[in-house]
Coordinates of N, CA and C in Angstrom, one line a residue:
X151 N 34.2 -117.1 -5.9 CA 33.5 -115.9 -6.4 C 32.1 -116.4 -6.5
X152 N 31.0 -115.4 -6.0 CA 29.6 -115.8 -6.2 C 29.3 -115.4 -7.9
X153 N 28.4 -116.1 -8.0 CA 27.9 -115.7 -9.5 C 26.4 -115.5 -9.5
X154 N 26.2 -114.4 -10.2 CA 24.6 -114.0 -10.2 C 24.4 -113.7 -11.7
X155 N 23.6 -114.6 -12.5 CA 23.5 -114.5 -13.6 C 22.5 -113.5 -14.2
X156 N 21.8 -112.8 -13.4 CA 21.2 -111.7 -13.6 C 21.5 -110.2 -13.1
X157 N 22.7 -110.3 -12.7 CA 23.1 -108.8 -12.1 C 23.5 -108.1 -13.4
X158 N 23.1 -106.8 -13.1 CA 23.3 -105.8 -14.4 C 24.8 -105.1 -14.0
X159 N 25.7 -105.1 -14.8 CA 26.7 -104.4 -14.8 C 26.9 -103.2 -15.8
X160 N 27.2 -102.0 -15.8 CA 27.4 -100.9 -16.7 C 29.0 -101.1 -16.6
X161 N 29.7 -101.3 -17.9 CA 31.1 -101.2 -18.1 C 31.4 -100.0 -18.8
X162 N 32.1 -99.3 -18.5 CA 32.7 -97.9 -19.4 C 34.1 -98.2 -19.4
X163 N 34.4 -98.0 -20.6 CA 36.0 -98.3 -20.8 C 36.4 -96.8 -21.2
X164 N 37.5 -96.4 -20.8 CA 37.9 -95.0 -21.3 C 39.5 -94.9 -21.3
X165 N 40.0 -94.1 -22.1 CA 41.7 -94.2 -22.0 C 41.9 -94.0 -20.7
X166 N 43.2 -94.6 -20.7 CA 43.8 -94.7 -19.0 C 44.1 -93.3 -18.6
X167 N 44.4 -92.2 -19.5 CA 44.6 -90.9 -18.9 C 43.5 -90.3 -18.4
X168 N 42.2 -90.8 -18.8 CA 40.8 -90.2 -18.3 C 40.2 -90.8 -17.5
X169 N 40.7 -92.2 -17.0 CA 39.7 -93.1 -16.3 C 39.3 -92.5 -14.9
X170 N 40.4 -92.2 -14.0 CA 40.3 -91.3 -12.8 C 39.3 -90.1 -12.7
X171 N 39.5 -89.3 -13.8 CA 38.3 -88.2 -14.0 C 37.0 -89.0 -14.3
X172 N 36.8 -89.7 -15.0 CA 35.4 -90.3 -15.3 C 35.0 -91.0 -13.8
X173 N 35.7 -91.8 -13.4 CA 35.3 -92.3 -12.2 C 35.0 -91.3 -11.2
X174 N 35.7 -90.4 -11.0 CA 35.2 -89.2 -9.9 C 34.1 -88.6 -10.4
X175 N 34.0 -88.3 -11.4 CA 32.4 -87.6 -12.3 C 31.3 -88.6 -11.8
X176 N 31.4 -89.6 -12.4 CA 30.4 -90.8 -12.1 C 30.3 -91.0 -10.5
X177 N 31.0 -91.1 -9.8 CA 30.9 -91.4 -8.5 C 30.4 -90.1 -7.6
X178 N 30.4 -88.8 -8.2 CA 29.5 -87.9 -7.5 C 28.1 -88.0 -8.0
X179 N 27.8 -88.7 -9.1 CA 26.3 -88.6 -9.4 C 25.6 -89.9 -9.1
X180 N 26.4 -91.0 -8.9 CA 25.7 -92.6 -8.8 C 26.5 -93.2 -7.7
X181 N 25.7 -94.2 -7.4 CA 26.5 -95.2 -6.1 C 26.9 -96.3 -7.0
X182 N 27.8 -97.1 -6.3 CA 28.4 -98.3 -6.8 C 29.0 -98.3 -8.1
X183 N 29.9 -97.2 -8.1 CA 31.0 -96.9 -8.9 C 32.5 -97.4 -8.6
X184 N 33.0 -98.3 -9.5 CA 34.2 -98.9 -9.3 C 35.4 -98.6 -10.4
X185 N 36.5 -98.3 -10.0 CA 37.3 -98.1 -10.9 C 38.5 -99.2 -11.1
X186 N 38.6 -99.9 -12.2 CA 39.3 -101.0 -12.2 C 39.4 -102.0 -11.2
X187 N 38.0 -102.7 -10.8 CA 37.8 -103.5 -9.8 C 38.9 -105.0 -9.9
X188 N 39.8 -105.1 -8.7 CA 40.3 -106.7 -9.0 C 39.1 -107.6 -8.4
X189 N 39.5 -109.1 -8.5 CA 38.9 -110.0 -7.9 C 38.2 -109.9 -6.7
X190 N 38.7 -109.5 -5.8 CA 38.5 -109.2 -4.4 C 37.2 -108.2 -4.3
X191 N 37.4 -106.9 -4.8 CA 36.3 -106.1 -5.3 C 35.1 -106.5 -5.7
X192 N 35.4 -107.2 -6.8 CA 34.3 -107.9 -7.5 C 32.9 -108.8 -6.6
X193 N 34.1 -109.5 -6.1 CA 33.4 -110.6 -5.2 C 32.6 -109.8 -3.9
X194 N 33.5 -109.2 -3.3 CA 33.2 -108.1 -2.1 C 32.0 -107.3 -2.0
X195 N 32.0 -106.4 -3.2 CA 31.3 -105.3 -3.3 C 30.2 -105.4 -4.5
X196 N 30.6 -105.8 -5.4 CA 29.8 -105.6 -6.9 C 28.7 -107.0 -6.8
X197 N 29.4 -108.2 -6.9 CA 28.4 -109.3 -6.9 C 27.9 -109.8 -5.6
X198 N 28.0 -109.1 -4.6 CA 27.4 -109.4 -3.4 C 26.3 -108.5 -2.9
X199 N 25.9 -107.1 -3.7 CA 25.0 -106.7 -3.6 C 24.1 -106.7 -4.6
X200 N 22.9 -106.3 -4.6 CA 21.9 -106.3 -5.3 C 21.3 -105.3 -6.2
X201 N 22.4 -104.2 -6.4 CA 21.9 -103.0 -7.0 C 23.2 -103.3 -8.0
X202 N 22.5 -102.2 -9.2 CA 23.3 -102.2 -10.4 C 24.6 -101.3 -10.1
X203 N 25.8 -101.9 -10.7 CA 27.2 -101.4 -10.5 C 27.5 -100.7 -11.8
X204 N 28.4 -99.9 -11.7 CA 29.1 -99.3 -12.9 C 30.6 -99.5 -12.7
X205 N 31.0 -100.1 -13.9 CA 32.7 -100.4 -13.7 C 33.3 -99.5 -14.5
X206 N 34.3 -98.8 -14.3 CA 35.1 -97.8 -15.2 C 36.6 -98.8 -15.2
X207 N 36.8 -98.9 -16.8 CA 38.3 -99.5 -16.8 C 38.8 -99.2 -18.0
X208 N 40.3 -99.3 -17.8 CA 41.1 -99.0 -19.1 C 40.8 -99.3 -20.3
X209 N 40.7 -98.8 -21.3 CA 40.2 -99.1 -22.8 C 41.7 -99.5 -23.2
X210 N 42.0 -100.7 -23.7 CA 43.2 -101.4 -24.1 C 43.4 -100.7 -25.4
X211 N 44.5 -99.9 -25.6 CA 44.8 -99.6 -26.9 C 44.8 -100.5 -28.0
X212 N 44.4 -99.9 -29.2 CA 44.0 -100.4 -30.3 C 43.0 -101.4 -30.2
X213 N 42.0 -101.4 -29.3 CA 40.9 -102.2 -29.1 C 39.8 -102.0 -30.3
X214 N 39.5 -103.1 -30.9 CA 38.5 -102.8 -32.1 C 37.0 -102.3 -31.4
X215 N 36.8 -100.8 -31.9 CA 35.8 -100.1 -31.7 C 35.3 -99.7 -33.0
X216 N 33.8 -99.2 -32.8 CA 33.3 -98.3 -34.0 C 32.4 -97.3 -33.3
X217 N 32.3 -96.3 -34.2 CA 31.5 -95.0 -33.7 C 30.2 -95.0 -34.9
X218 N 29.1 -94.9 -33.9 CA 27.7 -95.2 -34.5 C 26.9 -93.7 -33.8
X219 N 26.6 -93.1 -34.5 CA 25.9 -91.8 -34.1 C 26.5 -91.2 -32.9
X220 N 27.8 -91.0 -33.4 CA 28.6 -90.1 -32.2 C 28.9 -90.9 -31.2
X221 N 28.4 -92.2 -30.9 CA 28.8 -92.9 -29.7 C 29.7 -94.1 -30.1
X222 N 30.7 -94.3 -29.3 CA 31.7 -95.3 -29.5 C 31.3 -96.5 -28.8
X223 N 31.2 -97.6 -29.7 CA 30.6 -99.0 -29.1 C 31.7 -99.9 -29.5
X224 N 31.8 -101.2 -28.6 CA 32.9 -102.1 -28.7 C 32.3 -102.9 -30.1
X225 N 33.2 -103.6 -30.8 CA 32.9 -104.5 -32.2 C 32.5 -105.9 -31.3
X226 N 32.0 -106.9 -32.1 CA 31.6 -108.0 -31.6 C 33.1 -108.7 -31.5
X227 N 34.1 -108.5 -32.1 CA 35.5 -109.0 -31.9 C 36.1 -108.7 -30.7
X228 N 35.8 -107.1 -30.2 CA 36.2 -107.1 -28.9 C 35.4 -107.7 -27.7
X229 N 34.1 -107.6 -28.0 CA 33.4 -108.3 -26.8 C 33.8 -109.8 -26.7
X230 N 34.2 -110.6 -27.8 CA 34.2 -111.9 -27.6 C 35.6 -112.1 -27.0
X231 N 36.6 -111.5 -27.2 CA 37.8 -111.7 -26.7 C 37.9 -111.0 -24.9
X232 N 37.0 -109.9 -24.8 CA 37.0 -109.5 -23.4 C 36.9 -110.3 -22.4
X233 N 35.6 -111.2 -23.0 CA 34.8 -112.4 -22.2 C 35.8 -113.5 -21.8
X234 N 36.9 -113.7 -22.6 CA 37.8 -114.5 -21.9 C 39.0 -113.8 -21.2
X235 N 39.2 -112.6 -21.5 CA 40.1 -111.8 -20.9 C 39.8 -111.2 -19.6
X236 N 38.8 -111.0 -19.3 CA 38.1 -110.3 -18.2 C 37.1 -111.3 -17.5
X237 N 37.6 -112.5 -17.3 CA 36.7 -113.7 -16.8 C 36.2 -113.3 -15.5
X238 N 36.8 -112.2 -14.8 CA 36.1 -112.1 -13.1 C 35.1 -111.1 -13.6
X239 N 35.0 -110.3 -14.3 CA 33.8 -109.3 -14.8 C 32.7 -110.2 -15.6
X240 N 32.9 -111.0 -16.3 CA 32.0 -111.5 -17.1 C 31.8 -113.1 -16.7
X241 N 31.9 -113.2 -15.2 CA 31.9 -114.6 -14.6 C 30.7 -115.2 -14.8
X242 N 29.6 -114.6 -14.9 CA 28.1 -115.4 -15.1 C 28.2 -116.0 -16.7
X243 N 29.1 -115.4 -17.5 CA 29.0 -115.9 -18.8 C 30.1 -117.1 -19.2
X244 N 31.1 -117.4 -18.2 CA 32.1 -118.4 -18.7 C 31.4 -119.8 -19.0
X245 N 30.4 -120.0 -18.3 CA 29.6 -121.5 -18.8 C 29.2 -121.4 -20.1
X246 N 28.9 -120.4 -20.6 CA 28.3 -120.3 -22.0 C 29.4 -120.0 -23.1
X247 N 30.6 -119.7 -22.7 CA 31.2 -119.5 -23.9 C 31.3 -120.0 -25.1
X248 N 31.2 -121.4 -25.2 CA 31.2 -122.2 -26.4 C 29.8 -121.8 -26.9
X249 N 28.9 -121.6 -26.4 CA 27.5 -121.3 -27.1 C 27.7 -120.0 -27.5
X250 N 27.8 -118.9 -26.9 CA 28.3 -117.5 -27.4 C 29.2 -117.8 -28.7
X251 N 30.2 -118.2 -28.8 CA 31.1 -118.3 -29.9 C 30.5 -118.8 -31.0
X252 N 29.7 -120.0 -30.8 CA 29.0 -120.7 -32.0 C 28.2 -119.5 -32.4
X253 N 27.1 -119.3 -31.8 CA 26.3 -118.1 -32.2 C 26.7 -116.8 -32.8
X254 N 27.9 -116.5 -32.4 CA 28.9 -115.3 -32.8 C 29.3 -115.8 -34.5
X255 N 29.9 -117.1 -34.5 CA 30.4 -117.3 -35.8 C 29.2 -117.7 -36.7
X256 N 28.0 -118.3 -36.2 CA 27.0 -118.6 -37.3 C 26.2 -117.5 -37.6
X257 N 25.9 -116.5 -36.6 CA 25.1 -115.8 -37.0 C 25.6 -114.3 -37.5
X258 N 26.9 -114.1 -37.4 CA 27.4 -112.6 -37.6 C 28.7 -112.8 -38.4
X259 N 29.2 -111.8 -39.2 CA 30.3 -111.8 -39.7 C 31.2 -111.5 -39.0
X260 N 32.5 -112.3 -38.6 CA 33.5 -111.9 -37.8 C 34.7 -111.3 -38.5
X261 N 35.3 -110.6 -38.2 CA 36.7 -110.2 -38.9 C 37.9 -111.1 -37.9
X262 N 38.5 -112.2 -38.5 CA 39.4 -112.9 -37.9 C 40.6 -112.1 -37.4
X263 N 40.8 -111.3 -38.6 CA 42.0 -110.5 -38.3 C 42.0 -109.7 -36.9
X264 N 40.7 -108.9 -36.8 CA 40.3 -108.3 -35.8 C 40.6 -109.1 -34.5
X265 N 39.9 -110.4 -34.5 CA 39.6 -111.4 -33.2 C 41.4 -111.7 -32.9
X266 N 42.0 -111.8 -33.8 CA 43.5 -112.3 -33.6 C 44.4 -111.0 -33.0
X267 N 44.2 -110.0 -33.8 CA 45.0 -108.8 -33.4 C 44.7 -108.4 -31.9
X268 N 43.3 -108.5 -31.5 CA 42.7 -107.9 -30.2 C 43.2 -108.9 -29.2
X269 N 43.2 -110.4 -29.6 CA 43.5 -111.4 -28.5 C 45.0 -111.1 -28.6
X270 N 46.0 -111.0 -29.2 CA 47.2 -110.7 -29.1 C 47.5 -109.5 -28.1
X271 N 46.9 -108.3 -28.2 CA 46.9 -107.4 -27.5 C 46.6 -107.7 -26.2
X272 N 45.5 -108.5 -25.8 CA 45.1 -108.9 -24.5 C 46.0 -110.0 -24.0
X273 N 46.9 -110.6 -24.9 CA 47.6 -112.0 -24.2 C 46.9 -113.2 -24.2
X274 N 45.9 -113.2 -25.1 CA 45.0 -114.2 -25.0 C 44.8 -114.9 -26.3
X275 N 45.9 -114.8 -27.2 CA 45.9 -115.7 -28.3 C 45.9 -117.2 -28.0
X276 N 46.5 -117.6 -27.0 CA 46.6 -119.2 -26.8 C 45.3 -119.6 -26.2
X277 N 44.6 -118.9 -25.5 CA 43.1 -119.1 -25.2 C 42.3 -119.2 -26.3
X278 N 42.5 -118.3 -27.2 CA 41.7 -118.1 -28.4 C 41.8 -119.5 -29.5
X279 N 42.8 -119.9 -29.6 CA 43.2 -121.1 -30.4 C 42.7 -122.3 -29.5
X280 N 43.1 -122.3 -28.1 CA 42.9 -123.7 -27.6 C 41.3 -123.9 -27.1
X281 N 40.7 -122.9 -26.7 CA 39.3 -122.8 -26.3 C 38.3 -122.6 -27.1
X282 N 38.6 -121.9 -28.2 CA 37.5 -121.5 -28.9 C 37.7 -121.9 -30.5
X283 N 36.6 -123.2 -30.5 CA 36.8 -123.8 -31.6 C 36.3 -123.2 -32.6
X284 N 36.9 -123.3 -33.8 CA 36.4 -122.7 -35.1 C 37.1 -121.1 -35.4
X285 N 37.7 -120.6 -34.4 CA 38.4 -119.6 -34.6 C 40.1 -119.5 -34.7
X286 N 40.8 -119.4 -35.6 CA 42.1 -119.8 -35.6 C 42.9 -118.4 -35.8

């Protein structure tokens, strides 16, 4: 798979029931919109072009999110687990995972229970324990 460290991706996560509608709406207005792309689609169409791409994917139930000014945003705990759960999407960040986690632990207050719970929802608790030093 091709790695583009400066590739801009817009990732929009929506409830599974809404994903097709959101995809259709965005696809009418924008180019390079993809619904739940697999590894082949990412490699063939997203990472191989120079344009900004939009990925619409299903929001995992019980994902740690918060609302700020009527906008739903992911928590740091969610982002940290998504980095290891969605390796194909976050390909460029894989070589920096240890640094990302080290900075997250030293600069921010993490809810270990949120990290563990979401890792469990994504079936990534073993990777969390084995690969991310300092978060147990």
